[in-house]
Amino acid sequence: MNRNTVYLIGDLNINLMNHESCTSANELLNVMFAHSLFPLINIPTRPSHSNATLIDHIFTNDINHVADPNSLSGALLSNISDHWPIFYSCNLNLPKPNHL
């Protein structure tokens, strides 16, 4: 069976920092895990004076990249928005194109 790599990225406004006490966060994780999608971002993405939330997400089914020590994911500290931009960087090892 051919399995495509999936990256699901979005500002879902569901705070995964409190997934144990929040029904919507728990439901989101259950759906993602049921489809073999795992989070790449596990730090707060929207800080405030009173708390910090993890509401911007990147999920993938590519477990090799999740465990790859050469891949990097996180949030960029910036004041251009009330959210920190999130990123994921990896080596995709794409085949070289054939030149005619």
PDB file of N, CA, C and O in Angstrom, residues 7-77:
ATOM      1  N   TYR A   7       1.297  16.528   6.115  1.00  0.00           N
ATOM      2  CA  TYR A   7       1.590  17.572   7.098  1.00  0.00           C
ATOM      3  C   TYR A   7       0.339  18.421   7.200  1.00  0.00           C
ATOM      4  O   TYR A   7      -0.088  19.038   6.229  1.00  0.00           O
ATOM      5  N   LEU A   8      -0.270  18.434   8.367  1.00  0.00           N
ATOM      6  CA  LEU A   8      -1.468  19.230   8.624  1.00  0.00           C
ATOM      7  C   LEU A   8      -1.043  20.401   9.487  1.00  0.00           C
ATOM      8  O   LEU A   8      -0.569  20.215  10.617  1.00  0.00           O
ATOM      9  N   ILE A   9      -1.187  21.612   8.947  1.00  0.00           N
ATOM     10  CA  ILE A   9      -0.672  22.811   9.600  1.00  0.00           C
ATOM     11  C   ILE A   9      -1.804  23.812   9.746  1.00  0.00           C
ATOM     12  O   ILE A   9      -2.536  24.060   8.784  1.00  0.00           O
ATOM     13  N   GLY A  10      -1.949  24.391  10.938  1.00  0.00           N
ATOM     14  CA  GLY A  10      -2.987  25.395  11.069  1.00  0.00           C
ATOM     15  C   GLY A  10      -3.045  26.058  12.426  1.00  0.00           C
ATOM     16  O   GLY A  10      -2.525  25.558  13.418  1.00  0.00           O
ATOM     17  N   ASP A  11      -3.708  27.187  12.422  1.00  0.00           N
ATOM     18  CA  ASP A  11      -4.054  27.931  13.632  1.00  0.00           C
ATOM     19  C   ASP A  11      -5.446  27.447  14.015  1.00  0.00           C
ATOM     20  O   ASP A  11      -6.443  28.009  13.597  1.00  0.00           O
ATOM     21  N   LEU A  12      -5.498  26.364  14.778  1.00  0.00           N
ATOM     22  CA  LEU A  12      -6.766  25.715  15.086  1.00  0.00           C
ATOM     23  C   LEU A  12      -7.461  26.293  16.313  1.00  0.00           C
ATOM     24  O   LEU A  12      -8.601  25.962  16.591  1.00  0.00           O
ATOM     25  N   ASN A  13      -6.754  27.138  17.063  1.00  0.00           N
ATOM     26  CA  ASN A  13      -7.304  27.742  18.283  1.00  0.00           C
ATOM     27  C   ASN A  13      -7.817  26.716  19.276  1.00  0.00           C
ATOM     28  O   ASN A  13      -8.775  26.965  19.997  1.00  0.00           O
ATOM     29  N   ILE A  14      -7.187  25.555  19.293  1.00  0.00           N
ATOM     30  CA  ILE A  14      -7.461  24.539  20.312  1.00  0.00           C
ATOM     31  C   ILE A  14      -6.176  24.372  21.103  1.00  0.00           C
ATOM     32  O   ILE A  14      -5.149  23.991  20.558  1.00  0.00           O
ATOM     33  N   ASN A  15      -6.248  24.674  22.387  1.00  0.00           N
ATOM     34  CA  ASN A  15      -5.059  24.713  23.238  1.00  0.00           C
ATOM     35  C   ASN A  15      -4.668  23.310  23.694  1.00  0.00           C
ATOM     36  O   ASN A  15      -5.335  22.713  24.536  1.00  0.00           O
ATOM     37  N   LEU A  16      -3.585  22.801  23.154  1.00  0.00           N
ATOM     38  CA  LEU A  16      -3.120  21.477  23.538  1.00  0.00           C
ATOM     39  C   LEU A  16      -2.336  21.482  24.845  1.00  0.00           C
ATOM     40  O   LEU A  16      -1.989  20.419  25.358  1.00  0.00           O
ATOM     41  N   MET A  17      -2.069  22.655  25.408  1.00  0.00           N
ATOM     42  CA  MET A  17      -1.358  22.715  26.685  1.00  0.00           C
ATOM     43  C   MET A  17      -2.219  22.149  27.825  1.00  0.00           C
ATOM     44  O   MET A  17      -1.696  21.698  28.825  1.00  0.00           O
ATOM     45  N   ASN A  18      -3.537  22.192  27.658  1.00  0.00           N
ATOM     46  CA  ASN A  18      -4.419  21.676  28.713  1.00  0.00           C
ATOM     47  C   ASN A  18      -5.300  20.542  28.181  1.00  0.00           C
ATOM     48  O   ASN A  18      -6.469  20.451  28.496  1.00  0.00           O
ATOM     49  N   HIS A  19      -4.710  19.651  27.385  1.00  0.00           N
ATOM     50  CA  HIS A  19      -5.479  18.581  26.759  1.00  0.00           C
ATOM     51  C   HIS A  19      -6.112  17.630  27.777  1.00  0.00           C
ATOM     52  O   HIS A  19      -7.113  17.000  27.484  1.00  0.00           O
ATOM     53  N   GLU A  20      -5.554  17.548  28.976  1.00  0.00           N
ATOM     54  CA  GLU A  20      -6.117  16.637  29.975  1.00  0.00           C
ATOM     55  C   GLU A  20      -7.431  17.148  30.548  1.00  0.00           C
ATOM     56  O   GLU A  20      -8.274  16.356  30.959  1.00  0.00           O
ATOM     57  N   SER A  21      -7.632  18.462  30.540  1.00  0.00           N
ATOM     58  CA  SER A  21      -8.854  19.022  31.123  1.00  0.00           C
ATOM     59  C   SER A  21      -9.769  19.673  30.094  1.00  0.00           C
ATOM     60  O   SER A  21     -10.847  20.126  30.439  1.00  0.00           O
ATOM     61  N   CYS A  22      -9.359  19.709  28.842  1.00  0.00           N
ATOM     62  CA  CYS A  22     -10.150  20.374  27.804  1.00  0.00           C
ATOM     63  C   CYS A  22     -10.689  19.331  26.826  1.00  0.00           C
ATOM     64  O   CYS A  22      -9.920  18.612  26.184  1.00  0.00           O
ATOM     65  N   THR A  23     -12.002  19.274  26.690  1.00  0.00           N
ATOM     66  CA  THR A  23     -12.640  18.277  25.831  1.00  0.00           C
ATOM     67  C   THR A  23     -12.238  18.447  24.376  1.00  0.00           C
ATOM     68  O   THR A  23     -11.896  17.466  23.706  1.00  0.00           O
ATOM     69  N   SER A  24     -12.227  19.682  23.849  1.00  0.00           N
ATOM     70  CA  SER A  24     -11.905  19.878  22.436  1.00  0.00           C
ATOM     71  C   SER A  24     -10.449  19.510  22.145  1.00  0.00           C
ATOM     72  O   SER A  24     -10.148  18.931  21.099  1.00  0.00           O
ATOM     73  N   ALA A  25      -9.525  19.802  23.056  1.00  0.00           N
ATOM     74  CA  ALA A  25      -8.122  19.439  22.863  1.00  0.00           C
ATOM     75  C   ALA A  25      -7.960  17.920  22.893  1.00  0.00           C
ATOM     76  O   ALA A  25      -7.240  17.349  22.074  1.00  0.00           O
ATOM     77  N   ASN A  26      -8.635  17.278  23.811  1.00  0.00           N
ATOM     78  CA  ASN A  26      -8.574  15.825  23.911  1.00  0.00           C
ATOM     79  C   ASN A  26      -9.171  15.178  22.657  1.00  0.00           C
ATOM     80  O   ASN A  26      -8.618  14.215  22.126  1.00  0.00           O
ATOM     81  N   GLU A  27     -10.277  15.717  22.166  1.00  0.00           N
ATOM     82  CA  GLU A  27     -10.897  15.193  20.944  1.00  0.00           C
ATOM     83  C   GLU A  27      -9.989  15.385  19.732  1.00  0.00           C
ATOM     84  O   GLU A  27      -9.867  14.489  18.893  1.00  0.00           O
ATOM     85  N   LEU A  28      -9.340  16.557  19.624  1.00  0.00           N
ATOM     86  CA  LEU A  28      -8.420  16.798  18.514  1.00  0.00           C
ATOM     87  C   LEU A  28      -7.288  15.778  18.534  1.00  0.00           C
ATOM     88  O   LEU A  28      -6.980  15.175  17.498  1.00  0.00           O
ATOM     89  N   LEU A  29      -6.687  15.571  19.680  1.00  0.00           N
ATOM     90  CA  LEU A  29      -5.596  14.594  19.769  1.00  0.00           C
ATOM     91  C   LEU A  29      -6.080  13.191  19.438  1.00  0.00           C
ATOM     92  O   LEU A  29      -5.396  12.443  18.734  1.00  0.00           O
ATOM     93  N   ASN A  30      -7.260  12.811  19.913  1.00  0.00           N
ATOM     94  CA  ASN A  30      -7.800  11.485  19.610  1.00  0.00           C
ATOM     95  C   ASN A  30      -7.999  11.292  18.112  1.00  0.00           C
ATOM     96  O   ASN A  30      -7.670  10.236  17.564  1.00  0.00           O
ATOM     97  N   VAL A  31      -8.526  12.301  17.423  1.00  0.00           N
ATOM     98  CA  VAL A  31      -8.729  12.212  15.972  1.00  0.00           C
ATOM     99  C   VAL A  31      -7.385  12.118  15.256  1.00  0.00           C
ATOM    100  O   VAL A  31      -7.205  11.293  14.362  1.00  0.00           O
ATOM    101  N   MET A  32      -6.448  12.954  15.643  1.00  0.00           N
ATOM    102  CA  MET A  32      -5.133  12.939  14.995  1.00  0.00           C
ATOM    103  C   MET A  32      -4.440  11.598  15.213  1.00  0.00           C
ATOM    104  O   MET A  32      -3.924  10.995  14.267  1.00  0.00           O
ATOM    105  N   PHE A  33      -4.422  11.118  16.442  1.00  0.00           N
ATOM    106  CA  PHE A  33      -3.775   9.841  16.733  1.00  0.00           C
ATOM    107  C   PHE A  33      -4.466   8.693  15.999  1.00  0.00           C
ATOM    108  O   PHE A  33      -3.805   7.758  15.547  1.00  0.00           O
ATOM    109  N   ALA A  34      -5.792   8.748  15.866  1.00  0.00           N
ATOM    110  CA  ALA A  34      -6.532   7.705  15.154  1.00  0.00           C
ATOM    111  C   ALA A  34      -6.115   7.633  13.686  1.00  0.00           C
ATOM    112  O   ALA A  34      -6.224   6.581  13.058  1.00  0.00           O
ATOM    113  N   HIS A  35      -5.632   8.751  13.142  1.00  0.00           N
ATOM    114  CA  HIS A  35      -5.169   8.801  11.751  1.00  0.00           C
ATOM    115  C   HIS A  35      -3.644   8.802  11.664  1.00  0.00           C
ATOM    116  O   HIS A  35      -3.077   9.184  10.639  1.00  0.00           O
ATOM    117  N   SER A  36      -3.010   8.386  12.740  1.00  0.00           N
ATOM    118  CA  SER A  36      -1.545   8.288  12.823  1.00  0.00           C
ATOM    119  C   SER A  36      -0.860   9.615  12.533  1.00  0.00           C
ATOM    120  O   SER A  36       0.193   9.665  11.907  1.00  0.00           O
ATOM    121  N   LEU A  37      -1.450  10.700  12.998  1.00  0.00           N
ATOM    122  CA  LEU A  37      -0.860  12.034  12.880  1.00  0.00           C
ATOM    123  C   LEU A  37      -0.358  12.457  14.260  1.00  0.00           C
ATOM    124  O   LEU A  37      -1.094  12.391  15.242  1.00  0.00           O
ATOM    125  N   PHE A  38       0.900  12.884  14.304  1.00  0.00           N
ATOM    126  CA  PHE A  38       1.536  13.221  15.569  1.00  0.00           C
ATOM    127  C   PHE A  38       1.989  14.676  15.555  1.00  0.00           C
ATOM    128  O   PHE A  38       2.444  15.180  14.530  1.00  0.00           O
ATOM    129  N   PRO A  39       1.888  15.371  16.710  1.00  0.00           N
ATOM    130  CA  PRO A  39       2.239  16.792  16.752  1.00  0.00           C
ATOM    131  C   PRO A  39       3.747  17.017  16.691  1.00  0.00           C
ATOM    132  O   PRO A  39       4.529  16.290  17.304  1.00  0.00           O
ATOM    133  N   LEU A  40       4.141  18.032  15.937  1.00  0.00           N
ATOM    134  CA  LEU A  40       5.544  18.443  15.874  1.00  0.00           C
ATOM    135  C   LEU A  40       5.813  19.644  16.773  1.00  0.00           C
ATOM    136  O   LEU A  40       6.961  19.914  17.112  1.00  0.00           O
ATOM    137  N   ILE A  41       4.793  20.381  17.142  1.00  0.00           N
ATOM    138  CA  ILE A  41       4.943  21.554  18.000  1.00  0.00           C
ATOM    139  C   ILE A  41       4.434  21.181  19.389  1.00  0.00           C
ATOM    140  O   ILE A  41       3.296  20.736  19.538  1.00  0.00           O
ATOM    141  N   ASN A  42       5.273  21.361  20.406  1.00  0.00           N
ATOM    142  CA  ASN A  42       4.857  21.019  21.769  1.00  0.00           C
ATOM    143  C   ASN A  42       5.217  22.110  22.774  1.00  0.00           C
ATOM    144  O   ASN A  42       5.376  21.846  23.960  1.00  0.00           O
ATOM    145  N   ILE A  43       5.363  23.325  22.264  1.00  0.00           N
ATOM    146  CA  ILE A  43       5.648  24.478  23.122  1.00  0.00           C
ATOM    147  C   ILE A  43       4.583  25.539  22.862  1.00  0.00           C
ATOM    148  O   ILE A  43       3.919  25.516  21.822  1.00  0.00           O
ATOM    149  N   PRO A  44       4.397  26.472  23.774  1.00  0.00           N
ATOM    150  CA  PRO A  44       3.386  27.512  23.558  1.00  0.00           C
ATOM    151  C   PRO A  44       3.638  28.314  22.279  1.00  0.00           C
ATOM    152  O   PRO A  44       4.792  28.564  21.905  1.00  0.00           O
ATOM    153  N   THR A  45       2.555  28.700  21.617  1.00  0.00           N
ATOM    154  CA  THR A  45       2.649  29.492  20.394  1.00  0.00           C
ATOM    155  C   THR A  45       1.952  30.840  20.520  1.00  0.00           C
ATOM    156  O   THR A  45       2.054  31.666  19.622  1.00  0.00           O
ATOM    157  N   ARG A  46       1.242  31.038  21.610  1.00  0.00           N
ATOM    158  CA  ARG A  46       0.591  32.336  21.834  1.00  0.00           C
ATOM    159  C   ARG A  46       0.763  32.716  23.307  1.00  0.00           C
ATOM    160  O   ARG A  46      -0.009  32.317  24.170  1.00  0.00           O
ATOM    161  N   PRO A  47       1.783  33.507  23.588  1.00  0.00           N
ATOM    162  CA  PRO A  47       2.023  33.912  24.973  1.00  0.00           C
ATOM    163  C   PRO A  47       1.198  35.143  25.341  1.00  0.00           C
ATOM    164  O   PRO A  47       0.813  35.923  24.476  1.00  0.00           O
ATOM    165  N   SER A  48       0.921  35.264  26.619  1.00  0.00           N
ATOM    166  CA  SER A  48       0.296  36.484  27.131  1.00  0.00           C
ATOM    167  C   SER A  48       0.872  36.747  28.514  1.00  0.00           C
ATOM    168  O   SER A  48       1.675  35.973  29.026  1.00  0.00           O
ATOM    169  N   HIS A  49       0.439  37.818  29.123  1.00  0.00           N
ATOM    170  CA  HIS A  49       0.960  38.154  30.452  1.00  0.00           C
ATOM    171  C   HIS A  49       0.492  37.155  31.505  1.00  0.00           C
ATOM    172  O   HIS A  49       1.195  36.901  32.479  1.00  0.00           O
ATOM    173  N   SER A  50      -0.685  36.564  31.299  1.00  0.00           N
ATOM    174  CA  SER A  50      -1.231  35.675  32.322  1.00  0.00           C
ATOM    175  C   SER A  50      -1.039  34.187  32.040  1.00  0.00           C
ATOM    176  O   SER A  50      -1.065  33.375  32.952  1.00  0.00           O
ATOM    177  N   ASN A  51      -0.885  33.802  30.761  1.00  0.00           N
ATOM    178  CA  ASN A  51      -0.673  32.389  30.441  1.00  0.00           C
ATOM    179  C   ASN A  51      -0.086  32.249  29.033  1.00  0.00           C
ATOM    180  O   ASN A  51       0.119  33.235  28.340  1.00  0.00           O
ATOM    181  N   ALA A  52       0.150  31.028  28.647  1.00  0.00           N
ATOM    182  CA  ALA A  52       0.649  30.737  27.306  1.00  0.00           C
ATOM    183  C   ALA A  52      -0.126  29.538  26.773  1.00  0.00           C
ATOM    184  O   ALA A  52      -0.394  28.590  27.515  1.00  0.00           O
ATOM    185  N   THR A  53      -0.478  29.591  25.494  1.00  0.00           N
ATOM    186  CA  THR A  53      -1.272  28.519  24.913  1.00  0.00           C
ATOM    187  C   THR A  53      -0.580  27.944  23.684  1.00  0.00           C
ATOM    188  O   THR A  53       0.206  28.618  23.017  1.00  0.00           O
ATOM    189  N   LEU A  54      -0.907  26.710  23.387  1.00  0.00           N
ATOM    190  CA  LEU A  54      -0.413  26.007  22.207  1.00  0.00           C
ATOM    191  C   LEU A  54      -1.607  25.826  21.278  1.00  0.00           C
ATOM    192  O   LEU A  54      -2.337  24.834  21.360  1.00  0.00           O
ATOM    193  N   ILE A  55      -1.839  26.818  20.411  1.00  0.00           N
ATOM    194  CA  ILE A  55      -3.025  26.805  19.555  1.00  0.00           C
ATOM    195  C   ILE A  55      -2.689  26.775  18.065  1.00  0.00           C
ATOM    196  O   ILE A  55      -3.587  26.763  17.231  1.00  0.00           O
ATOM    197  N   ASP A  56      -1.416  26.762  17.729  1.00  0.00           N
ATOM    198  CA  ASP A  56      -0.959  26.661  16.337  1.00  0.00           C
ATOM    199  C   ASP A  56      -0.253  25.317  16.208  1.00  0.00           C
ATOM    200  O   ASP A  56       0.611  24.992  17.026  1.00  0.00           O
ATOM    201  N   HIS A  57      -0.616  24.548  15.187  1.00  0.00           N
ATOM    202  CA  HIS A  57      -0.202  23.152  15.178  1.00  0.00           C
ATOM    203  C   HIS A  57       0.397  22.713  13.842  1.00  0.00           C
ATOM    204  O   HIS A  57       0.034  23.232  12.786  1.00  0.00           O
ATOM    205  N   ILE A  58       1.291  21.738  13.931  1.00  0.00           N
ATOM    206  CA  ILE A  58       1.779  20.983  12.779  1.00  0.00           C
ATOM    207  C   ILE A  58       1.708  19.516  13.185  1.00  0.00           C
ATOM    208  O   ILE A  58       2.331  19.110  14.167  1.00  0.00           O
ATOM    209  N   PHE A  59       0.925  18.735  12.446  1.00  0.00           N
ATOM    210  CA  PHE A  59       0.829  17.296  12.665  1.00  0.00           C
ATOM    211  C   PHE A  59       1.369  16.592  11.427  1.00  0.00           C
ATOM    212  O   PHE A  59       1.214  17.089  10.308  1.00  0.00           O
ATOM    213  N   THR A  60       1.969  15.418  11.618  1.00  0.00           N
ATOM    214  CA  THR A  60       2.439  14.629  10.483  1.00  0.00           C
ATOM    215  C   THR A  60       2.268  13.142  10.767  1.00  0.00           C
ATOM    216  O   THR A  60       2.237  12.725  11.927  1.00  0.00           O
ATOM    217  N   ASN A  61       2.178  12.377   9.689  1.00  0.00           N
ATOM    218  CA  ASN A  61       2.161  10.921   9.808  1.00  0.00           C
ATOM    219  C   ASN A  61       3.541  10.342   9.515  1.00  0.00           C
ATOM    220  O   ASN A  61       3.715   9.126   9.507  1.00  0.00           O
ATOM    221  N   ASP A  62       4.517  11.181   9.268  1.00  0.00           N
ATOM    222  CA  ASP A  62       5.866  10.731   8.940  1.00  0.00           C
ATOM    223  C   ASP A  62       6.677  10.577  10.222  1.00  0.00           C
ATOM    224  O   ASP A  62       7.398  11.478  10.636  1.00  0.00           O
ATOM    225  N   ILE A  63       6.548   9.422  10.842  1.00  0.00           N
ATOM    226  CA  ILE A  63       7.193   9.189  12.131  1.00  0.00           C
ATOM    227  C   ILE A  63       8.707   9.209  12.012  1.00  0.00           C
ATOM    228  O   ILE A  63       9.413   9.532  12.963  1.00  0.00           O
ATOM    229  N   ASN A  64       9.247   8.917  10.830  1.00  0.00           N
ATOM    230  CA  ASN A  64      10.696   8.982  10.636  1.00  0.00           C
ATOM    231  C   ASN A  64      11.204  10.401  10.796  1.00  0.00           C
ATOM    232  O   ASN A  64      12.269  10.629  11.367  1.00  0.00           O
ATOM    233  N   HIS A  65      10.454  11.384  10.293  1.00  0.00           N
ATOM    234  CA  HIS A  65      10.882  12.768  10.456  1.00  0.00           C
ATOM    235  C   HIS A  65      10.654  13.263  11.875  1.00  0.00           C
ATOM    236  O   HIS A  65      11.394  14.105  12.368  1.00  0.00           O
ATOM    237  N   VAL A  66       9.644  12.744  12.544  1.00  0.00           N
ATOM    238  CA  VAL A  66       9.408  13.142  13.928  1.00  0.00           C
ATOM    239  C   VAL A  66      10.603  12.755  14.792  1.00  0.00           C
ATOM    240  O   VAL A  66      11.039  13.511  15.653  1.00  0.00           O
ATOM    241  N   ALA A  67      11.160  11.574  14.545  1.00  0.00           N
ATOM    242  CA  ALA A  67      12.278  11.080  15.350  1.00  0.00           C
ATOM    243  C   ALA A  67      13.643  11.466  14.791  1.00  0.00           C
ATOM    244  O   ALA A  67      14.661  11.179  15.406  1.00  0.00           O
ATOM    245  N   ASP A  68      13.696  12.126  13.645  1.00  0.00           N
ATOM    246  CA  ASP A  68      14.960  12.466  12.985  1.00  0.00           C
ATOM    247  C   ASP A  68      15.687  13.569  13.755  1.00  0.00           C
ATOM    248  O   ASP A  68      15.157  14.667  13.921  1.00  0.00           O
ATOM    249  N   PRO A  69      16.909  13.307  14.231  1.00  0.00           N
ATOM    250  CA  PRO A  69      17.645  14.343  14.966  1.00  0.00           C
ATOM    251  C   PRO A  69      18.059  15.524  14.085  1.00  0.00           C
ATOM    252  O   PRO A  69      18.428  16.568  14.598  1.00  0.00           O
ATOM    253  N   ASN A  70      17.988  15.362  12.762  1.00  0.00           N
ATOM    254  CA  ASN A  70      18.337  16.457  11.856  1.00  0.00           C
ATOM    255  C   ASN A  70      17.145  17.333  11.507  1.00  0.00           C
ATOM    256  O   ASN A  70      17.297  18.330  10.808  1.00  0.00           O
ATOM    257  N   SER A  71      15.954  16.952  11.952  1.00  0.00           N
ATOM    258  CA  SER A  71      14.790  17.802  11.706  1.00  0.00           C
ATOM    259  C   SER A  71      14.620  18.746  12.891  1.00  0.00           C
ATOM    260  O   SER A  71      15.115  18.494  13.987  1.00  0.00           O
ATOM    261  N   LEU A  72      13.921  19.830  12.651  1.00  0.00           N
ATOM    262  CA  LEU A  72      13.775  20.861  13.670  1.00  0.00           C
ATOM    263  C   LEU A  72      12.395  21.478  13.547  1.00  0.00           C
ATOM    264  O   LEU A  72      11.953  21.816  12.442  1.00  0.00           O
ATOM    265  N   SER A  73      11.715  21.617  14.662  1.00  0.00           N
ATOM    266  CA  SER A  73      10.421  22.290  14.673  1.00  0.00           C
ATOM    267  C   SER A  73      10.358  23.185  15.895  1.00  0.00           C
ATOM    268  O   SER A  73      11.060  22.978  16.879  1.00  0.00           O
ATOM    269  N   GLY A  74       9.503  24.186  15.813  1.00  0.00           N
ATOM    270  CA  GLY A  74       9.371  25.086  16.943  1.00  0.00           C
ATOM    271  C   GLY A  74       8.588  26.327  16.611  1.00  0.00           C
ATOM    272  O   GLY A  74       7.859  26.381  15.618  1.00  0.00           O
ATOM    273  N   ALA A  75       8.750  27.328  17.445  1.00  0.00           N
ATOM    274  CA  ALA A  75       8.088  28.621  17.282  1.00  0.00           C
ATOM    275  C   ALA A  75       9.156  29.704  17.284  1.00  0.00           C
ATOM    276  O   ALA A  75      10.124  29.632  18.039  1.00  0.00           O
ATOM    277  N   LEU A  76       8.985  30.672  16.410  1.00  0.00           N
ATOM    278  CA  LEU A  76       9.920  31.796  16.323  1.00  0.00           C
ATOM    279  C   LEU A  76       9.432  32.920  17.220  1.00  0.00           C
ATOM    280  O   LEU A  76       8.286  33.366  17.100  1.00  0.00           O
ATOM    281  N   LEU A  77      10.275  33.374  18.122  1.00  0.00           N
ATOM    282  CA  LEU A  77       9.898  34.468  19.006  1.00  0.00           C
ATOM    283  C   LEU A  77       9.846  35.751  18.195  1.00  0.00           C
ATOM    284  O   LEU A  77      10.853  36.188  17.649  1.00  0.00           O
TER     285      LEU A  77
END
